[in-house]
XYZ file of C-alpha atoms in Angstrom:
622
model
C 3.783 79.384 59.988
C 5.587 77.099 62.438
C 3.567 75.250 64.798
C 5.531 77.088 67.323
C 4.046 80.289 67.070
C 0.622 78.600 67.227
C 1.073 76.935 70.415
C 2.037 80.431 71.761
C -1.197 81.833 70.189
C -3.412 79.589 71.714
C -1.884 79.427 75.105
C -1.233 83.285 75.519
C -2.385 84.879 72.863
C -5.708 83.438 72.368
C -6.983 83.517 76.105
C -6.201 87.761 76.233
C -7.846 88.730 72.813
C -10.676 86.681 73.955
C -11.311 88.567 77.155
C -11.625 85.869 79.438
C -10.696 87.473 82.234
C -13.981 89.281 82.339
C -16.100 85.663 82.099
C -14.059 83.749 84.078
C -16.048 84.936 87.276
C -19.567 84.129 85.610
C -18.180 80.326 84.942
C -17.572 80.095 88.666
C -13.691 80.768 88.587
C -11.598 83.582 89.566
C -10.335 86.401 86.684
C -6.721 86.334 87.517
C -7.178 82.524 86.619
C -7.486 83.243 82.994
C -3.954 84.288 82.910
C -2.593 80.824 83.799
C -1.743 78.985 80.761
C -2.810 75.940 80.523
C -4.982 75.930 83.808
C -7.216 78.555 81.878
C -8.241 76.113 79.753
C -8.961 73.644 82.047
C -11.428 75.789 83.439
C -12.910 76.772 80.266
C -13.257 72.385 79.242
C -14.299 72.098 82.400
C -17.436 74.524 81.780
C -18.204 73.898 78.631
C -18.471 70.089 78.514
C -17.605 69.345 81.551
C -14.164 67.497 80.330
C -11.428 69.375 81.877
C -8.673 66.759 81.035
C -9.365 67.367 77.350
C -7.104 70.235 78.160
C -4.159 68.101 77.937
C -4.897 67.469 74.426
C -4.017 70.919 73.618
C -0.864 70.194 73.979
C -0.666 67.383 70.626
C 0.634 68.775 67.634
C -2.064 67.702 64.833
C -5.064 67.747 67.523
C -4.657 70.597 69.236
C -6.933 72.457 66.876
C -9.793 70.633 67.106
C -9.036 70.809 70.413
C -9.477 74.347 70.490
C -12.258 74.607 68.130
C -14.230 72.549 70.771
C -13.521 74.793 73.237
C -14.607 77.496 71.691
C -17.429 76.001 70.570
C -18.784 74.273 74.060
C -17.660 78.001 75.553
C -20.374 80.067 73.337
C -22.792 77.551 74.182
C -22.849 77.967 77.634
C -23.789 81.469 76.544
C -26.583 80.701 74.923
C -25.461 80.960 71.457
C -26.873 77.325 69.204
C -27.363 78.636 65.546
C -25.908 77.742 62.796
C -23.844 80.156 62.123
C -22.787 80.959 65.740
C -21.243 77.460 65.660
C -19.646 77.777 62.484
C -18.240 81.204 63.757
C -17.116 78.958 66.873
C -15.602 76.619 64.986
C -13.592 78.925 62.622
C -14.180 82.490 63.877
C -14.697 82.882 67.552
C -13.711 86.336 68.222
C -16.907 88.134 67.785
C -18.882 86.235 69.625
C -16.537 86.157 72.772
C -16.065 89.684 72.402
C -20.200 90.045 72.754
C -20.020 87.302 75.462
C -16.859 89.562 77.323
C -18.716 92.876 76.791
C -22.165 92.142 77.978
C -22.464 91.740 81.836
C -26.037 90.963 81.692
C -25.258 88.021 79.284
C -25.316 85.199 82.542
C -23.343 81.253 81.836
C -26.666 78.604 81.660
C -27.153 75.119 82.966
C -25.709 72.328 81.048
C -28.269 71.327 78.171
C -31.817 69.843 80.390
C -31.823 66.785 77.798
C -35.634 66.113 79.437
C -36.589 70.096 77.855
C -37.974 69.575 73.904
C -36.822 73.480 73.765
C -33.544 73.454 74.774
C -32.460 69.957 72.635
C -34.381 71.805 69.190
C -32.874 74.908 70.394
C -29.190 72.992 69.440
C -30.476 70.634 67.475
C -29.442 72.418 63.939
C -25.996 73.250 65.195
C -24.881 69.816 66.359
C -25.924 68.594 62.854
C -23.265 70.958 61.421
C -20.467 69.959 64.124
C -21.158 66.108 63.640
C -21.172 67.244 59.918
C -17.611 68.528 60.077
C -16.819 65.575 62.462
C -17.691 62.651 59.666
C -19.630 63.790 56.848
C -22.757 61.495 56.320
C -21.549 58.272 57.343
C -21.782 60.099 61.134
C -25.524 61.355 60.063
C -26.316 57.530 59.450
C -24.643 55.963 62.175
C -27.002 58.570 64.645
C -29.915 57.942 62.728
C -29.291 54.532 63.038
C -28.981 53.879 66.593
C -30.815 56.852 67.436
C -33.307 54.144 69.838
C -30.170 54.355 72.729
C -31.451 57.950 72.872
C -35.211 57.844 73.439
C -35.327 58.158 77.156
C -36.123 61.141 78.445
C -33.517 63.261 80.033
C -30.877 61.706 77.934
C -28.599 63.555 75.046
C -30.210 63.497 71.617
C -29.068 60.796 69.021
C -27.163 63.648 67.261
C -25.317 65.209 70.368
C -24.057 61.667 72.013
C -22.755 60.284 68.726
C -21.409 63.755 67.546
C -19.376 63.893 71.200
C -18.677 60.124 70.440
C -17.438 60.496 66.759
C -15.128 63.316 67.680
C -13.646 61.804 70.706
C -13.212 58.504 68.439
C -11.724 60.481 65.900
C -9.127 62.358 68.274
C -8.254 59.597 69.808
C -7.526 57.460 66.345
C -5.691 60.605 65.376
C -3.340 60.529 67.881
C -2.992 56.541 68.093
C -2.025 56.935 64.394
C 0.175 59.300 64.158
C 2.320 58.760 67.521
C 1.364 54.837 68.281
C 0.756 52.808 65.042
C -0.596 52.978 61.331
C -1.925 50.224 59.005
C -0.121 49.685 55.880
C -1.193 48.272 52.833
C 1.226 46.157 50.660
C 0.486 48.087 47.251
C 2.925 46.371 45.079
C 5.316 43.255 44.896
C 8.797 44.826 45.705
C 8.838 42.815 48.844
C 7.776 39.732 47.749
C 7.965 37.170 48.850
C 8.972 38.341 52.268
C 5.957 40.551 51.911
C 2.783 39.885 49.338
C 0.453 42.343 47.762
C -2.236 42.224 49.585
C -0.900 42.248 53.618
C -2.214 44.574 55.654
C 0.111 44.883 58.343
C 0.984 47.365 61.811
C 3.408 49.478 61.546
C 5.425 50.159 65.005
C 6.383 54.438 65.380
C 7.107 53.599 68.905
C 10.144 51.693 67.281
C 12.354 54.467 66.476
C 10.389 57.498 68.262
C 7.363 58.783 66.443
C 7.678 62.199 64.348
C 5.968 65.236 65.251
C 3.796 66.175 62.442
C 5.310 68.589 59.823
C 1.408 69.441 58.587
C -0.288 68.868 61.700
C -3.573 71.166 60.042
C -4.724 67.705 58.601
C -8.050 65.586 57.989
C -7.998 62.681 60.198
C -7.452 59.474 59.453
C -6.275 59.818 55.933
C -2.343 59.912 55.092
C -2.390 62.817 51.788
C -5.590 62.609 49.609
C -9.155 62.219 50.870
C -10.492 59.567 49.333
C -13.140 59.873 46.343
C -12.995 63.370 45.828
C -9.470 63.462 45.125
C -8.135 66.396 47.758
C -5.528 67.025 49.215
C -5.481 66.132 53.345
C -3.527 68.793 54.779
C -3.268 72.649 54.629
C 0.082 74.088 54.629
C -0.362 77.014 56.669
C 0.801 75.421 60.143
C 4.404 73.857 59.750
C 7.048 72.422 61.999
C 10.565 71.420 61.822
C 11.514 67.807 61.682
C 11.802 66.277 65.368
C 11.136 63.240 66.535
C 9.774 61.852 69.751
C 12.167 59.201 71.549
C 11.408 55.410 70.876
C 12.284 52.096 72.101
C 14.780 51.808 69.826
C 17.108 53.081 66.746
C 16.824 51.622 62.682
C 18.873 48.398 62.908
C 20.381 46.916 59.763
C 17.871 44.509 58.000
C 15.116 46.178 59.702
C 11.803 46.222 57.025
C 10.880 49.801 57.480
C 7.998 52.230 56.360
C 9.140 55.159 55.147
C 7.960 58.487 53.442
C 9.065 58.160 49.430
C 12.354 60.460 49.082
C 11.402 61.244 45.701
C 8.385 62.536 46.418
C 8.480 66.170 46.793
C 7.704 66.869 43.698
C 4.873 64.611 42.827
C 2.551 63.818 39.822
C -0.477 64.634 40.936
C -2.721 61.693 39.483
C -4.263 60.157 42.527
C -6.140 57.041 40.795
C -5.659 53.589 42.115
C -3.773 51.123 40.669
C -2.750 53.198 37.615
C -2.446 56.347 38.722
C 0.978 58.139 38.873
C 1.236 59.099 42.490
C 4.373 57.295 43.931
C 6.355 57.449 40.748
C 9.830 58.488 40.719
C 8.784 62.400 39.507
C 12.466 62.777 38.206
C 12.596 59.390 36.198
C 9.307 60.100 34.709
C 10.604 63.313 33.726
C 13.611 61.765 31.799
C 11.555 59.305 29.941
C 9.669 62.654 29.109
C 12.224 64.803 28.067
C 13.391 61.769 26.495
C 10.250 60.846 24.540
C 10.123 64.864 23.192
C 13.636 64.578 22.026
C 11.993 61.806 20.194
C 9.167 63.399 18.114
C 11.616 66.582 17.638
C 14.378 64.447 15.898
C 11.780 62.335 13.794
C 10.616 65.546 12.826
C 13.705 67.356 12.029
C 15.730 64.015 10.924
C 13.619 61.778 8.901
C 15.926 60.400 6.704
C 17.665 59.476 9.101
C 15.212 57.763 11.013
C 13.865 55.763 7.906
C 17.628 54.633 7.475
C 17.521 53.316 10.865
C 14.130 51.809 10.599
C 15.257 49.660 7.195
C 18.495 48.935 9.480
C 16.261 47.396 12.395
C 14.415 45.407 10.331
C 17.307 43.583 8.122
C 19.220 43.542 11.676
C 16.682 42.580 14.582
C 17.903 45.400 16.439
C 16.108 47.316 18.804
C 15.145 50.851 16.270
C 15.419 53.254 19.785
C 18.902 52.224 20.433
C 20.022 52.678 17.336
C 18.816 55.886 17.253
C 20.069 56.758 20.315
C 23.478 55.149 19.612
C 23.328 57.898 16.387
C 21.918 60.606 17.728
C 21.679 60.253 21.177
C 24.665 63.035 21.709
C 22.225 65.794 20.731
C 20.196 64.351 23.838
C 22.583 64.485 25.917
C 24.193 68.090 25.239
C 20.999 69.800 25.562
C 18.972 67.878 28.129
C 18.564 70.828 30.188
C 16.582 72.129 27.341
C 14.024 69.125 27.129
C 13.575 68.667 30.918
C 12.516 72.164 30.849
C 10.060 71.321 28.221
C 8.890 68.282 30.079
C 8.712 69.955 33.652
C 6.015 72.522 31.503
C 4.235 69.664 29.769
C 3.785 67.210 33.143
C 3.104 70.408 35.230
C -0.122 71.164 32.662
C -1.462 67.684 33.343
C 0.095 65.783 30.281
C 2.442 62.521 30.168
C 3.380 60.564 27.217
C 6.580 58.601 28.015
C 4.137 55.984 30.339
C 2.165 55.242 28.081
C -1.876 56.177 27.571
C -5.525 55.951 27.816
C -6.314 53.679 25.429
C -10.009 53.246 26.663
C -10.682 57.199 26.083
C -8.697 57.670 22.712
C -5.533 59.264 24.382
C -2.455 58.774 23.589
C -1.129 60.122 26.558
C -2.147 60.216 30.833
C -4.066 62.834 31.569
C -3.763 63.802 35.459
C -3.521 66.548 37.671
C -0.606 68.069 36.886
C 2.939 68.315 39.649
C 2.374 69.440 43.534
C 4.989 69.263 46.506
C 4.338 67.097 49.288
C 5.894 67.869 52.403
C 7.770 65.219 53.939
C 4.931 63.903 56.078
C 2.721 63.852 53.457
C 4.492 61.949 51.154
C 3.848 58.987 49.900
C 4.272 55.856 52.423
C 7.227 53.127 50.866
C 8.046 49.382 52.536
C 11.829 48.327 52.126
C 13.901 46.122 54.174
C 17.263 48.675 55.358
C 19.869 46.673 53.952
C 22.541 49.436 55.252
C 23.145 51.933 57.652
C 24.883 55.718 57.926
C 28.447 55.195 57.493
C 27.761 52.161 55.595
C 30.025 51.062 52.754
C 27.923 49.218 50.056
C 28.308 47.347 46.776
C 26.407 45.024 44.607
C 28.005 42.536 42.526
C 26.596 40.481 40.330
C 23.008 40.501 42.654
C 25.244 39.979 45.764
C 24.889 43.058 48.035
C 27.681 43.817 50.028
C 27.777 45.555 53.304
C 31.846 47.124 54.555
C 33.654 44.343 52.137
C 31.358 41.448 53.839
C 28.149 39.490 51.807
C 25.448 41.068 53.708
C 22.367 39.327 55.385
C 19.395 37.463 52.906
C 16.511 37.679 53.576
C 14.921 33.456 53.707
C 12.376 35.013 50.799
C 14.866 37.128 48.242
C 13.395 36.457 45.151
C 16.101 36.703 42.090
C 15.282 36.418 38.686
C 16.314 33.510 36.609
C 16.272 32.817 32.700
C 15.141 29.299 31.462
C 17.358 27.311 29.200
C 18.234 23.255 28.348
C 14.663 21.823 28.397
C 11.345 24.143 28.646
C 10.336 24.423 32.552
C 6.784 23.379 32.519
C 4.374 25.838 34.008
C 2.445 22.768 35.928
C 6.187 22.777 38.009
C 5.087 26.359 39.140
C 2.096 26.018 39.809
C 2.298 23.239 42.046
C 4.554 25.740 44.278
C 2.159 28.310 44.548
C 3.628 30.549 42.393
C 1.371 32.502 39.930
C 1.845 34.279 36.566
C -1.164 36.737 37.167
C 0.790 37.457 40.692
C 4.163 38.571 38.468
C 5.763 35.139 39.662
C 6.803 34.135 36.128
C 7.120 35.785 32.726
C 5.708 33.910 29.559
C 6.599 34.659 26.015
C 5.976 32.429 22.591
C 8.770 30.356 23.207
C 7.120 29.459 27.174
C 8.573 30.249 30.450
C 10.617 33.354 29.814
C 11.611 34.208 33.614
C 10.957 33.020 36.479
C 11.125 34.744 40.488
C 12.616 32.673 42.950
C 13.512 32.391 46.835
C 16.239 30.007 46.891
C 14.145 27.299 48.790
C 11.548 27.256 45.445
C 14.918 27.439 42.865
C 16.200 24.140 44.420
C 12.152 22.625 43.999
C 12.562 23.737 40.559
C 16.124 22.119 39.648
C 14.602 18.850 41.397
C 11.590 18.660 39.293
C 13.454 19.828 36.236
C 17.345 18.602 36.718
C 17.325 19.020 32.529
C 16.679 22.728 32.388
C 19.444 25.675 33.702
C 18.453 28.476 35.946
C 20.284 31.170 35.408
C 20.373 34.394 37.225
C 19.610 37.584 35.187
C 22.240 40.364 34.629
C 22.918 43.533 33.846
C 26.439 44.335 33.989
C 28.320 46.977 34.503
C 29.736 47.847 31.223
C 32.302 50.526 32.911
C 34.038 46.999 34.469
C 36.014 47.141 31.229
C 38.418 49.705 31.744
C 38.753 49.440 27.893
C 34.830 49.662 26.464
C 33.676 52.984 25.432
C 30.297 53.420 26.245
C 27.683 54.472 23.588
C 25.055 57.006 23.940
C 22.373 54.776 24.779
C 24.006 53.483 27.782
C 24.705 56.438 28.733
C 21.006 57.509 28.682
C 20.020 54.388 30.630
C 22.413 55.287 33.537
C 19.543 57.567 34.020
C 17.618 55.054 34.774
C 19.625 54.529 38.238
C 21.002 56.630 41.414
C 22.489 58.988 40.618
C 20.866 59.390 37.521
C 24.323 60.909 35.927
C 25.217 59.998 32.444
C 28.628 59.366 33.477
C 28.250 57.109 35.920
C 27.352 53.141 35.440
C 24.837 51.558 37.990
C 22.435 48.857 37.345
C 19.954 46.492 38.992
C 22.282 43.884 39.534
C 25.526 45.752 39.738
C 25.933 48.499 41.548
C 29.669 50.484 42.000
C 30.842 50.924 45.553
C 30.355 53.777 48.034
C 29.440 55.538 51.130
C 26.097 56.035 52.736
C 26.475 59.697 54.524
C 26.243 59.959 58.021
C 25.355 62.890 60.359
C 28.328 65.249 60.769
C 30.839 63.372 58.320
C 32.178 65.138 56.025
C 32.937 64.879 52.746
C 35.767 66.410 49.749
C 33.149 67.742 46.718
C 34.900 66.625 43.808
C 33.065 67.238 39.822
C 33.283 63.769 39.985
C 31.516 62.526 43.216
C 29.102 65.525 43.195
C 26.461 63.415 41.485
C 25.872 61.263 44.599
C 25.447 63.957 46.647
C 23.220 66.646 44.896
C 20.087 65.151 46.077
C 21.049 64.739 49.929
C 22.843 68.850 49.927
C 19.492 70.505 48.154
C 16.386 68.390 48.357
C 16.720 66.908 51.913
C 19.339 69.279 53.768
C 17.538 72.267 51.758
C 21.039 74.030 50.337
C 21.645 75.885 46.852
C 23.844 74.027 44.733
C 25.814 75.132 41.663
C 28.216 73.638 39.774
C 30.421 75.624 38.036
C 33.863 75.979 35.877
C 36.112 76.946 38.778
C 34.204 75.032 41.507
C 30.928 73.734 43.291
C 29.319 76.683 45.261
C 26.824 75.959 47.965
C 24.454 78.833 49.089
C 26.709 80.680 46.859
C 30.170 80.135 48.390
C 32.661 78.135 46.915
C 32.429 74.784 48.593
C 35.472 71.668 48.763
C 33.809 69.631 51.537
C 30.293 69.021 52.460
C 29.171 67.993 56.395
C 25.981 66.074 56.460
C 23.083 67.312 58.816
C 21.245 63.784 58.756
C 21.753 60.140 58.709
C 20.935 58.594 55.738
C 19.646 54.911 54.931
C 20.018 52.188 52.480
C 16.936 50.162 51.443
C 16.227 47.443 48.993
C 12.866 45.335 48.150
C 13.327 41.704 48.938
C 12.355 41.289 45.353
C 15.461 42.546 43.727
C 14.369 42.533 40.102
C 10.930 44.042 40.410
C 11.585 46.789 43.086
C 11.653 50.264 43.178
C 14.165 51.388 45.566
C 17.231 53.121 46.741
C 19.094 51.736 43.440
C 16.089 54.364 41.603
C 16.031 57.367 43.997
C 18.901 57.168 46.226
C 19.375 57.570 49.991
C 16.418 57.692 52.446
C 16.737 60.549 54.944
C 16.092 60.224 58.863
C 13.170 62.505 58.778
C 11.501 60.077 56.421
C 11.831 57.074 58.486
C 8.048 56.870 59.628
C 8.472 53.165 61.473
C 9.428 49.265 61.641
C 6.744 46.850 59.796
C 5.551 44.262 62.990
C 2.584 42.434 62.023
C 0.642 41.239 59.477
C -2.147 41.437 61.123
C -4.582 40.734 57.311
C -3.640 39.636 53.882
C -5.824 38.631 50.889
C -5.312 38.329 47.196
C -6.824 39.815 44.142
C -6.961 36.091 42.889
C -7.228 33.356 45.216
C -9.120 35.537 48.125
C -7.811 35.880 52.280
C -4.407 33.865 52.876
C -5.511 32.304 56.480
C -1.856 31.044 57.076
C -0.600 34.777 57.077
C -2.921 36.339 59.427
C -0.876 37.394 62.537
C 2.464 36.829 61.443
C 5.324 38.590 62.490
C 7.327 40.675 59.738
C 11.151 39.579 59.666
């Protein structure tokens, strides 16, 4: 239901079906006041804990039902009504109890709590266990216990009450800061090095580009999708909004490093274990190298001669077996991949994947997780990338060199490239000597010694100094469809799967990537058979059309469609590490309503290895 409707309950609805009216003159106020929106509950924080500003609260999409549980709950108690399960019908369930309160004229408002009476503070005492419960589960328990010696003067709230008021008000107020002011990020993986290093902890700014309102406001605080330990989902689905955002200082600027909910992550693999669980992945890449790795065991199966032919034809050759047998029977793959998605979609759904490898420590072969789930867009997982380009943007990438509307576009002081080693060995003393670390992912080392190497351009020209006998040179991959005249085989055109748009037919790689347009709100487009593929995602996943693609014609929402006009901006983003970075060159565009804010500070930063990096403690992100 849309958040909408429960605004309107709580303002109109609520205050009606809870007979206010005929209470309102026992709390000291007038029963035509009950009526007012907004005012009415002023009047009823104002009685029941004596807050009547919290009313303004109400009004914050993600708080206003705790909000409105406290009401409810501070309400009854003025009535007299402490036990357990009165509050726990307060919280959840208020109606029969404000009904009794409504009905029974006799029933008279009390004093606030007398703190100095040992009967009224047991009378609660049970109750405000189970709200400071609700509030933080045991750690809040502790933290009262704890400090309970600020409460042993009589006359003053118990240990439970004052932290349990305390908690909750800390809690809102967090809430709100977080989602509408700024969120700590943690750096989870190198993409961005080494602009950015595993390990930062840095601000992120919503005030930037204008917070969002909260698609799942009905959420547990202070956690982004899982709860933590127990392996839950955060949110409840059954309050929803529509994307809209608050305004901001500001709008995305090109080169901006931005946080940003993961585009592919609406369908996600549900395997919530950090650092190798499977949350975050690319759901639709995993499920190629699924239906891919089924294909697989199916042809070895039903080919075998075949596949010992290839074998014996690896070994005298050196060549890699799986492209061979792709190269041979890789067309079967490709006719009927429909068929083994559809087997994969069943397997990963049931909580099985193969393709990534297994669990070699429990005798599996395969990952065992939770099986798929849909995040909404909120709730999906958080991404860093610098926005290389903007809506409207014409892009390119040749040979590493991104281009931006025909012009090189801005790098970053901290790119890091990949280079291959040849001429004399580089010694790994050279690297270490510039900080740069093989258990970080700095350098690659195989029998024959440094294999590849990351670099910013300020540490590649340290390198060719210490080294002026060995050659640096950057690593490529191509574009085969450059030659007009090369036919591609059918393992390259299984790997363009590996890369936006994910079409067979259509040749992108990490380091060369073929020209086009990033769509822009209201532009629109001719839909072509050929051009369809880089729009598929952006017409049904994020502007939430039905597309089909047919002999005589594309059809969207079942009408035959020539042109397409875009509902959103989209963006462009890249890692600063170009060779080990998930990013728009994997899933695509990033849509506006998953732009959650600009990266300002690292405000913390330690490695796994060498401990807290003092030098990067309150820098600013550029």
């Amino acid at each position: 239901m849309n958040v909408l409707y429960y605004f309107l309950f709580l303002l109109l609805v609520h205050p009606i079906i809870s007979l206010w009216w005929k209470t309102f003159e026992r709390m000291g106020a007038k029963s035509w006041q009950a009526f007012i929106p907004v005012y009415n509950y002023y009047i009823v924080f104002k009685f029941g804990s004596g807050k009547p500003w919290w009313a303004l609260l109400m009004f914050i999409p993600g708080i206003h039902i705790v909000m409105w549980m406290v009401a409810n709950v501070s309400y009854i108690r003025r009535f007299g009504f402490f036990s357990i399960g009165e509050t726990l019908q307060g919280i959840f369930f208020p109606y029969l109890i404000l009904w009794k309160i409504a009905n029974d004229e006799n029933l008279p408002a009390l004093a606030p709590t007398n703190w100095a009476s040992p009967v009224e503070v047991a009378k609660r005492t049970n109750s405000d266990h189970v709200a400071l419960f609700l509030a933080l589960p045991v750690i809040g328990h502790l933290v009262a216990y704890v400090l309970s010696f600020r409460s042993k003067r009589i006359g003053k709230k118990s240990a439970i009450k004052e932290w349990g008021d305390s908690i909750i008000f800390a809690l809102v107020a967090a809430s709100i800061i977080r989602t509408y002011v700024f969120e700590p990020f943690q750096i989870p993986t190198g993409s961005m090095e080494k602009t950015l290093l595993v390990g930062d902890f840095l601000f992120v700014n919503k005030l930037a580009y204008g917070p969002k309102v909260p698609v799942t406001p009905l959420s547990f605080p202070l956690v982004h999708n899982t709860i933590p330990w127990i392996n839950v989902k955060s949110y409840l689905g059954i309050e929803t909004s529509n994307y809209y955002r608050l305004p901001g200082f500001g709008k995305v600027e090109r080169n901006d490093v931005m946080v940003f909910n993961y585009p592919s992550g609406d369908t996600a693999i549900y395997d919530p274990r950090v650092p190798n669980g499977l949350m975050g992945h690319d759901y639709h890449q995993v499920l190629n190298s699924e239906a891919l790795w089924y294909w697989f065991q199916n042809m070895q199966q039903t080919h075998p001669e075949a596949f010992q032919l290839l074998q014996q034809k690896s070994m005298a050759t050196n060549q890699s077996l799986d492209e061979l047998i792709l190269d041979s029977l890789g067309s079967d793959f490709i006719q009927h991949i429909d068929q083994w998605r559809q087997k994969a979609r069943t397997a990963i759904a049931s909580g099985v994947t193969y393709s990534r490898g297994g669990m070699p420590e429990k005798g599996l072969n395969y990952i065992a997780h939770y099986g798929v789930i849909y995040r909404p867009v909120d709730k999906r997982e958080n991404y860093i990338k610098r926005c290389v380009a903007l809506p409207g943007d014409e892009i390119e990438i040749i040979r590493s060199v991104l281009y931006i509307n025909g012009k090189k576009a801005y790098r970053a002081p901290n790119q890091n490239l990949a280079y291959t080693i040849s001429g004399d060995p580089l010694l790994e003393r050279y690297l270490t000597s510039l900080g740069l670390s093989q258990n970080e992912g700095d350098y690659v080392v195989n029998a024959n010694g440094i294999e590849i190497v990351y670099l910013t351009d300020s540490k590649l020209a340290e390198l060719k100094r210490m080294s002026p006998k060995s050659s640096f040179n950057l690593y490529l991959a191509p574009q085969y469809s450059d030659d007009k005249s090369h036919k591609p085989t059918y393992s390259e055109l299984i790997r363009n799967l590996d890369n936006f748009p994910k079409d067979f037919y259509i040749n992108n790689t990490v380091s060369d990537f073929t020209k086009f347009r990033i769509p822009k709100k209201g532009a629109v487009v001719e839909l072509t058979k050929d051009n369809i593929a880089w729009y598929r995602r952006a017409i049904t996943a994020y502007e939430g059309h039905k597309l089909q693609e047919k002999k005589d014609g594309i059809y969207i929402d079942g009408k035959k469609a020539t042109t397409y006009k875009f509902a959103m901006n989209y963006y462009w983003l890249m890692g600063d590490n170009r060779y080990n970075s998930a990013d728009s060159r994997v899933w695509g565009y990033v849509p506006e309503d998953h732009v959650v804010g600009k990266a300002s500070v690292v405000w913390f930063s330690k490695s796994a290895f060498t401990g807290i990096r003092w030098d990067r403690m309150f820098t600013k992100i550029e």
